[in-house]
């Protein structure tokens, strides 16, 4: 299985996963043109995409979904409440490309098996995913204010986990955001802080995760080195040796990150 973060951050998100002939996008939160450009850079043809899975309906996750579906006849996978919330923003979607999934009920996109789990975010019914290719498991969990038991259970045992590390609490509190927005971000339905991500990362490494990608960083209240150093400090403080026990990296905001092969 191959993974690449095409874009990651509060300004737009899209992830690429492939295995043999199956190629999928998780979210497409930038313009169709920018998603195509990112795919070109990693030498992937958007016409070969097998489907787009949507975590939730916020614009930084669905901005290019409708355009890509129409342009390349791509199926879109989302749960029922997310479909209801995002239909008005997608534009006209061909009926045969409207696909539904249920939580904790595995479904397949060609030869990839996917299981969706609930996250805790201020969206209609936000989701994370575990993707299994018959050998390796990839877990994806962004946009959640807390670590729910369902999230922890789903992610434990994954070989690679893409985990939100959205903000540094001190930067958020001292920053220019209005009070209500700070409270939203810190709430149980907001976003994971660097410290919370680091604590979960440690639990995952203890359970066998060998690669971690920190994702969905805030442009205003975080920066890549701080996110990396926070999780690295928590891991090494517990005796984890980076690059031996686990590989840790941060997804880039405005361009494709390094491709990871499992």
Short mmCIF file of N, CA and C in Angstrom, two decimals, residues 7-8 11-15 27-36 58-68:
data_model
loop_
_atom_site.label_atom_id
_atom_site.label_comp_id
_atom_site.label_asym_id
_atom_site.label_seq_id
_atom_site.Cartn_x
_atom_site.Cartn_y
_atom_site.Cartn_z
N UNK A 7 -2.25 17.46 0.35
CA UNK A 7 -2.36 18.74 1.06
C UNK A 7 -2.89 18.43 2.45
N UNK A 8 -2.45 19.21 3.44
CA UNK A 8 -2.93 18.96 4.79
C UNK A 8 -2.87 20.23 5.61
N UNK A 11 -6.37 24.99 5.61
CA UNK A 11 -6.71 25.61 4.33
C UNK A 11 -7.10 24.61 3.26
N UNK A 12 -6.99 23.32 3.54
CA UNK A 12 -7.39 22.31 2.56
C UNK A 12 -6.70 20.99 2.78
N UNK A 13 -7.44 19.90 2.55
CA UNK A 13 -6.93 18.56 2.84
C UNK A 13 -7.28 17.58 1.73
N UNK A 14 -6.31 16.74 1.40
CA UNK A 14 -6.55 15.64 0.48
C UNK A 14 -5.44 14.62 0.64
N UNK A 15 -5.82 13.36 0.78
CA UNK A 15 -4.87 12.26 0.95
C UNK A 15 -5.06 11.26 -0.18
N UNK A 27 -10.93 12.83 0.96
CA UNK A 27 -11.21 14.26 0.89
C UNK A 27 -10.56 14.90 -0.34
N UNK A 28 -11.12 16.02 -0.72
CA UNK A 28 -10.56 16.84 -1.81
C UNK A 28 -10.95 18.28 -1.49
N UNK A 29 -10.23 18.87 -0.55
CA UNK A 29 -10.61 20.15 0.02
C UNK A 29 -9.99 21.36 -0.63
N UNK A 30 -9.48 21.20 -1.82
CA UNK A 30 -8.97 22.31 -2.62
C UNK A 30 -9.60 22.22 -4.00
N UNK A 31 -9.27 23.15 -4.88
CA UNK A 31 -9.87 23.13 -6.21
C UNK A 31 -9.49 21.85 -6.95
N UNK A 32 -10.34 21.46 -7.89
CA UNK A 32 -10.01 20.30 -8.70
C UNK A 32 -8.69 20.46 -9.41
N UNK A 33 -8.39 21.68 -9.86
CA UNK A 33 -7.13 21.95 -10.55
C UNK A 33 -5.94 21.68 -9.65
N UNK A 34 -6.02 22.11 -8.40
CA UNK A 34 -4.89 21.91 -7.48
C UNK A 34 -4.73 20.43 -7.11
N UNK A 35 -5.84 19.73 -6.96
CA UNK A 35 -5.75 18.29 -6.68
C UNK A 35 -5.10 17.58 -7.87
N UNK A 36 -5.52 17.93 -9.08
CA UNK A 36 -4.91 17.33 -10.27
C UNK A 36 -3.41 17.63 -10.33
N UNK A 58 -17.14 19.92 5.80
CA UNK A 58 -16.53 21.24 5.83
C UNK A 58 -15.74 21.51 4.55
N UNK A 59 -15.69 22.78 4.15
CA UNK A 59 -15.17 23.13 2.83
C UNK A 59 -13.72 22.75 2.63
N UNK A 60 -12.92 22.73 3.71
CA UNK A 60 -11.52 22.36 3.56
C UNK A 60 -11.33 20.86 3.32
N UNK A 61 -12.45 20.15 3.22
CA UNK A 61 -12.41 18.72 2.91
C UNK A 61 -13.20 18.34 1.65
N UNK A 62 -14.08 19.23 1.18
CA UNK A 62 -14.93 18.86 0.04
C UNK A 62 -14.88 19.84 -1.13
N UNK A 63 -14.08 20.87 -1.05
CA UNK A 63 -14.13 21.95 -2.05
C UNK A 63 -14.04 21.43 -3.49
N UNK A 64 -13.19 20.46 -3.74
CA UNK A 64 -13.02 19.96 -5.10
C UNK A 64 -13.71 18.64 -5.39
N UNK A 65 -14.48 18.13 -4.44
CA UNK A 65 -15.06 16.79 -4.59
C UNK A 65 -16.03 16.73 -5.77
N UNK A 66 -16.96 17.68 -5.84
CA UNK A 66 -17.94 17.65 -6.91
C UNK A 66 -17.32 17.80 -8.29
N UNK A 67 -16.38 18.72 -8.41
CA UNK A 67 -15.71 18.96 -9.70
C UNK A 67 -14.99 17.70 -10.17
N UNK A 68 -14.24 17.07 -9.27
CA UNK A 68 -13.48 15.88 -9.64
C UNK A 68 -14.41 14.73 -10.03
#
